[in-house]
Amino acid sequence: MNRKIITVESRRSPALLVLQRVMRMVPDRDKGDKRLQRLLVFRLQHDGEAATCEYLMRHIRRYIRRPEPCRFYDFLIQGEDRDQGTNRWAGRDPEPPGAA
């Protein structure tokens, strides 16, 4: 299967400047995370700068309130899973053991 990987390093365009502006919002320890940069490039291409900044602000607020430390990229991915309902218990009560 061929996957198209967005390479941040090869971009020399106005999109790189937009990415650099958006990366200022990211927590300092995660600014060098290539996975996070690629995720943000993808969101910038599909949603635009304003929507991506709004998305980041919403998740940064939740990230600050999170008690256990984790990488910001992992937090975003977990949030996407939760928001899309891919959590196996999302939206329903778990069945008690032996109920089937």
XYZ file of N, CA, C and O in Angstrom:
400
model
N 0.842 -1.166 0.000
C 0.000 0.000 0.000
C 0.895 1.239 0.000
O 1.785 1.373 0.821
N 0.672 2.118 -0.925
C 1.435 3.363 -0.988
C 0.727 4.415 -0.165
O -0.452 4.678 -0.347
N 1.495 5.011 0.728
C 0.944 6.089 1.550
C 1.636 7.383 1.161
O 2.836 7.405 0.922
N 0.857 8.435 1.142
C 1.437 9.733 0.856
C 1.766 10.390 2.186
O 0.879 10.753 2.947
N 3.044 10.517 2.486
C 3.492 11.116 3.737
C 3.839 12.570 3.469
O 4.577 12.882 2.541
N 3.287 13.426 4.278
C 3.552 14.850 4.136
C 4.905 15.138 4.778
O 5.082 14.944 5.977
N 5.858 15.578 3.976
C 7.170 15.898 4.526
C 7.234 17.387 4.799
O 7.095 18.201 3.891
N 7.427 17.715 6.038
C 7.465 19.109 6.444
C 8.757 19.762 5.971
O 8.767 20.919 5.552
N 9.841 19.014 6.015
C 11.150 19.570 5.703
C 11.265 20.044 4.256
O 12.009 20.958 3.959
N 10.544 19.402 3.344
C 10.690 19.731 1.923
C 9.808 20.904 1.506
O 9.905 21.361 0.367
N 9.004 21.396 2.371
C 8.102 22.501 2.022
C 8.829 23.833 2.119
O 9.356 24.183 3.150
N 8.846 24.554 1.036
C 9.425 25.896 1.005
C 8.393 26.810 0.352
O 8.550 27.264 -0.763
N 7.339 27.056 1.056
C 6.248 27.825 0.484
C 5.600 28.665 1.583
O 5.977 28.564 2.748
N 4.627 29.462 1.223
C 3.898 30.211 2.250
C 3.238 29.291 3.285
O 3.040 29.685 4.428
N 2.948 28.055 2.903
C 2.350 27.108 3.845
C 3.293 26.827 5.014
O 2.847 26.603 6.141
N 4.591 26.863 4.767
C 5.562 26.654 5.835
C 5.508 27.799 6.843
O 5.614 27.585 8.050
N 5.316 29.012 6.358
C 5.197 30.159 7.257
C 3.932 30.061 8.112
O 3.950 30.387 9.300
N 2.864 29.598 7.514
C 1.618 29.407 8.267
C 1.820 28.332 9.329
O 1.406 28.498 10.478
N 2.493 27.249 8.972
C 2.776 26.185 9.935
C 3.612 26.730 11.090
O 3.344 26.418 12.253
N 4.605 27.544 10.797
C 5.434 28.111 11.857
C 4.618 28.989 12.790
O 4.825 28.974 14.007
N 3.658 29.748 12.248
C 2.778 30.558 13.100
C 1.925 29.677 13.995
O 1.754 29.950 15.177
N 1.392 28.603 13.424
C 0.534 27.696 14.194
C 1.358 26.961 15.255
O 0.889 26.762 16.387
N 2.600 26.606 14.920
C 3.450 25.876 15.870
C 3.793 26.708 17.106
O 4.151 26.167 18.137
N 3.651 28.017 17.040
C 3.881 28.854 18.223
C 2.876 28.557 19.329
O 3.153 28.813 20.493
N 1.734 28.024 18.962
C 0.694 27.711 19.938
C 0.966 26.402 20.676
O 0.429 26.169 21.752
N 1.775 25.547 20.102
C 2.036 24.203 20.631
C 2.930 24.300 21.870
O 3.822 25.143 21.923
N 2.701 23.443 22.871
C 3.587 23.431 24.046
C 5.050 23.258 23.624
O 5.361 22.536 22.676
N 5.958 23.926 24.343
C 7.377 23.969 23.969
C 7.999 22.594 23.787
O 8.752 22.374 22.845
N 7.700 21.657 24.669
C 8.375 20.354 24.585
C 7.952 19.545 23.359
O 8.600 18.570 23.000
N 6.843 19.935 22.708
C 6.334 19.185 21.565
C 6.578 19.869 20.220
O 6.141 19.372 19.189
N 7.266 20.987 20.221
C 7.458 21.731 18.977
C 8.290 20.978 17.946
O 8.143 21.191 16.763
N 9.169 20.083 18.373
C 9.992 19.331 17.436
C 9.387 18.013 16.990
O 9.994 17.278 16.216
N 8.180 17.697 17.428
C 7.529 16.425 17.112
C 7.061 16.421 15.658
O 6.145 17.150 15.284
N 7.714 15.602 14.824
C 7.385 15.543 13.391
C 5.971 15.010 13.150
O 5.292 15.444 12.220
N 5.520 14.081 13.983
C 4.152 13.562 13.815
C 3.132 14.679 14.019
O 2.168 14.788 13.261
N 3.362 15.501 15.033
C 2.466 16.623 15.301
C 2.517 17.626 14.159
O 1.469 18.115 13.716
N 3.695 17.917 13.654
C 3.819 18.851 12.536
C 3.080 18.337 11.312
O 2.382 19.093 10.628
N 3.204 17.053 11.035
C 2.504 16.473 9.875
C 0.995 16.513 10.052
O 0.259 16.785 9.102
N 0.538 16.265 11.273
C -0.900 16.357 11.553
C -1.391 17.779 11.321
O -2.441 17.990 10.701
N -0.634 18.753 11.792
C -1.042 20.145 11.621
C -0.972 20.588 10.168
O -1.837 21.345 9.712
N 0.019 20.109 9.411
C 0.072 20.413 7.975
C -1.171 19.850 7.291
O -1.801 20.527 6.469
N -1.533 18.637 7.636
C -2.739 18.024 7.054
C -3.969 18.866 7.374
O -4.765 19.176 6.494
N -4.117 19.257 8.647
C -5.281 20.061 9.036
C -5.263 21.420 8.357
O -6.316 21.919 7.957
N -4.092 22.021 8.223
C -4.004 23.310 7.534
C -4.424 23.192 6.076
O -5.121 24.062 5.551
N -4.004 22.121 5.418
C -4.358 21.939 4.010
C -5.856 21.728 3.830
O -6.434 22.183 2.852
N -6.468 21.031 4.758
C -7.878 20.683 4.590
C -8.838 21.659 5.252
O -9.948 21.853 4.747
N -8.431 22.280 6.363
C -9.346 23.133 7.113
C -8.998 24.617 7.056
O -9.840 25.451 7.324
N -7.749 24.929 6.781
C -7.321 26.321 6.776
C -6.763 26.738 8.133
O -6.877 26.026 9.131
N -6.161 27.917 8.138
C -5.462 28.384 9.344
C -6.413 28.682 10.492
O -6.164 28.287 11.635
N -7.499 29.378 10.239
C -8.415 29.767 11.320
C -9.009 28.546 12.018
O -9.028 28.466 13.250
N -9.469 27.578 11.241
C -10.068 26.378 11.830
C -9.027 25.549 12.580
O -9.317 24.984 13.641
N -7.811 25.494 12.065
C -6.749 24.739 12.733
C -6.373 25.398 14.053
O -6.180 24.717 15.061
N -6.290 26.722 14.071
C -5.984 27.433 15.319
C -7.098 27.238 16.348
O -6.821 27.036 17.532
N -8.321 27.270 15.898
C -9.454 27.029 16.805
C -9.398 25.611 17.369
O -9.594 25.387 18.568
N -9.106 24.648 16.507
C -8.953 23.248 16.917
C -7.853 23.117 17.968
O -8.030 22.475 19.001
N -6.707 23.763 17.726
C -5.593 23.690 18.667
C -5.944 24.331 20.004
O -5.643 23.773 21.062
N -6.566 25.483 19.983
C -6.922 26.165 21.235
C -7.870 25.311 22.080
O -7.713 25.201 23.289
N -8.835 24.709 21.429
C -9.794 23.854 22.145
C -9.069 22.689 22.819
O -9.294 22.383 23.986
N -8.145 22.071 22.111
C -7.441 20.913 22.655
C -6.338 21.310 23.636
O -6.065 20.555 24.570
N -5.727 22.458 23.441
C -4.712 22.910 24.397
C -5.355 23.161 25.759
O -4.791 22.807 26.793
N -6.544 23.749 25.771
C -7.252 23.962 27.050
C -7.505 22.637 27.760
O -7.316 22.520 28.972
N -7.941 21.644 27.015
C -8.170 20.318 27.614
C -6.864 19.679 28.046
O -6.798 19.008 29.079
N -5.812 19.871 27.286
C -4.499 19.286 27.577
C -3.927 19.849 28.876
O -3.326 19.116 29.669
N -4.110 21.133 29.104
C -3.609 21.771 30.325
C -4.305 21.193 31.558
O -3.683 21.008 32.599
N -5.584 20.888 31.436
C -6.343 20.335 32.570
C -6.088 18.854 32.806
O -6.495 18.316 33.814
N -5.415 18.197 31.893
C -5.169 16.756 32.001
C -4.118 16.494 33.081
O -3.023 17.017 33.019
N -4.432 15.631 34.069
C -3.505 15.418 35.182
C -2.227 14.656 34.819
O -1.163 15.013 35.281
N -2.311 13.607 34.019
C -1.108 12.828 33.711
C -0.447 13.366 32.441
O -1.116 13.659 31.469
N 0.875 13.500 32.484
C 1.574 14.058 31.320
C 1.664 13.048 30.175
O 1.898 11.865 30.392
N 1.466 13.527 28.983
C 1.665 12.718 27.777
C 2.047 13.681 26.662
O 1.936 14.885 26.803
N 2.491 13.146 25.566
C 2.847 13.982 24.425
C 1.576 14.593 23.842
O 0.511 13.961 23.830
N 1.689 15.822 23.332
C 0.520 16.519 22.804
C -0.066 15.786 21.601
O -1.281 15.702 21.458
N 0.787 15.220 20.755
C 0.303 14.458 19.599
C -0.561 13.276 20.055
O -1.649 13.064 19.529
N -0.077 12.535 21.051
C -0.842 11.390 21.560
C -2.171 11.846 22.148
O -3.198 11.187 21.977
N -2.155 12.985 22.834
C -3.386 13.531 23.397
C -4.380 13.871 22.290
O -5.569 13.581 22.404
N -3.895 14.483 21.202
C -4.792 14.827 20.097
C -5.386 13.587 19.453
O -6.577 13.552 19.138
N -4.568 12.571 19.255
C -5.047 11.340 18.624
C -6.080 10.646 19.510
O -7.100 10.170 19.032
N -5.824 10.598 20.812
C -6.795 10.009 21.739
C -8.095 10.797 21.714
O -9.171 10.222 21.755
N -7.982 12.113 21.614
C -9.174 12.961 21.539
C -9.960 12.704 20.271
O -11.182 12.689 20.279
N -9.258 12.500 19.151
C -9.936 12.185 17.891
C -10.687 10.869 18.005
O -11.817 10.745 17.547
N -10.071 9.865 18.619
C -10.740 8.579 18.800
C -11.994 8.753 19.648
O -13.043 8.213 19.338
N -11.864 9.540 20.704
C -13.006 9.769 21.589
C -14.114 10.514 20.864
O -15.280 10.185 20.971
N -13.744 11.557 20.097
C -14.736 12.374 19.399
C -15.450 11.599 18.299
O -16.624 11.820 18.032
N -14.749 10.660 17.655
C -15.350 9.900 16.565
C -16.102 8.673 17.055
O -16.721 7.969 16.278
N -16.024 8.404 18.351
C -16.759 7.269 18.891
C -16.092 5.940 18.636
O -16.757 4.910 18.645
N -14.788 5.927 18.391
C -14.131 4.656 18.160
C -13.831 3.938 19.465
O -13.414 2.800 19.455
N -14.057 4.639 20.575
C -13.939 3.986 21.870
C -15.036 2.930 21.931
O -16.197 3.213 21.651
N -14.709 1.737 22.326
C -15.688 0.655 22.246
C -16.858 0.848 23.190
O -17.931 0.321 22.973
N -16.686 1.655 24.250
C -17.792 1.889 25.193
C -18.456 3.236 24.971
O -19.332 3.622 25.723
N -18.069 3.968 23.954
C -18.598 5.314 23.745
C -20.102 5.274 23.502
O -20.602 4.524 22.677
N -20.819 6.090 24.258
C -22.240 6.260 24.039
C -23.115 5.144 24.550
O -24.311 5.132 24.293
N -22.585 4.210 25.293
C -23.434 3.156 25.828
C -22.853 2.664 27.142
O -21.672 2.810 27.413
N -23.683 2.089 27.935
C -23.229 1.531 29.206
C -22.624 0.173 28.954
O -23.145 -0.616 28.165
N -21.501 -0.123 29.613
C -20.916 -1.444 29.420
C -21.814 -2.531 30.003
O -22.488 -2.324 30.996
N -21.859 -3.646 29.309
C -22.669 -4.749 29.790
C -21.956 -5.400 30.974
O -20.739 -5.545 30.970
N -22.703 -5.825 31.972
C -22.062 -6.525 33.077
C -21.485 -7.852 32.610
O -21.986 -8.440 31.647
N -20.414 -8.346 33.256
C -19.840 -9.611 32.834
C -20.862 -10.732 32.900
O -21.666 -10.817 33.821
N -20.861 -11.570 31.893
C -21.766 -12.716 31.854
C -23.174 -12.365 31.422
O -24.087 -13.175 31.529
N -23.412 -11.154 30.906
C -24.759 -10.745 30.528
C -25.159 -11.298 29.178
O -26.309 -11.271 28.806
N -24.223 -11.782 28.418
C -24.535 -12.256 27.057
C -25.029 -13.621 27.104
O -25.609 -14.436 27.257
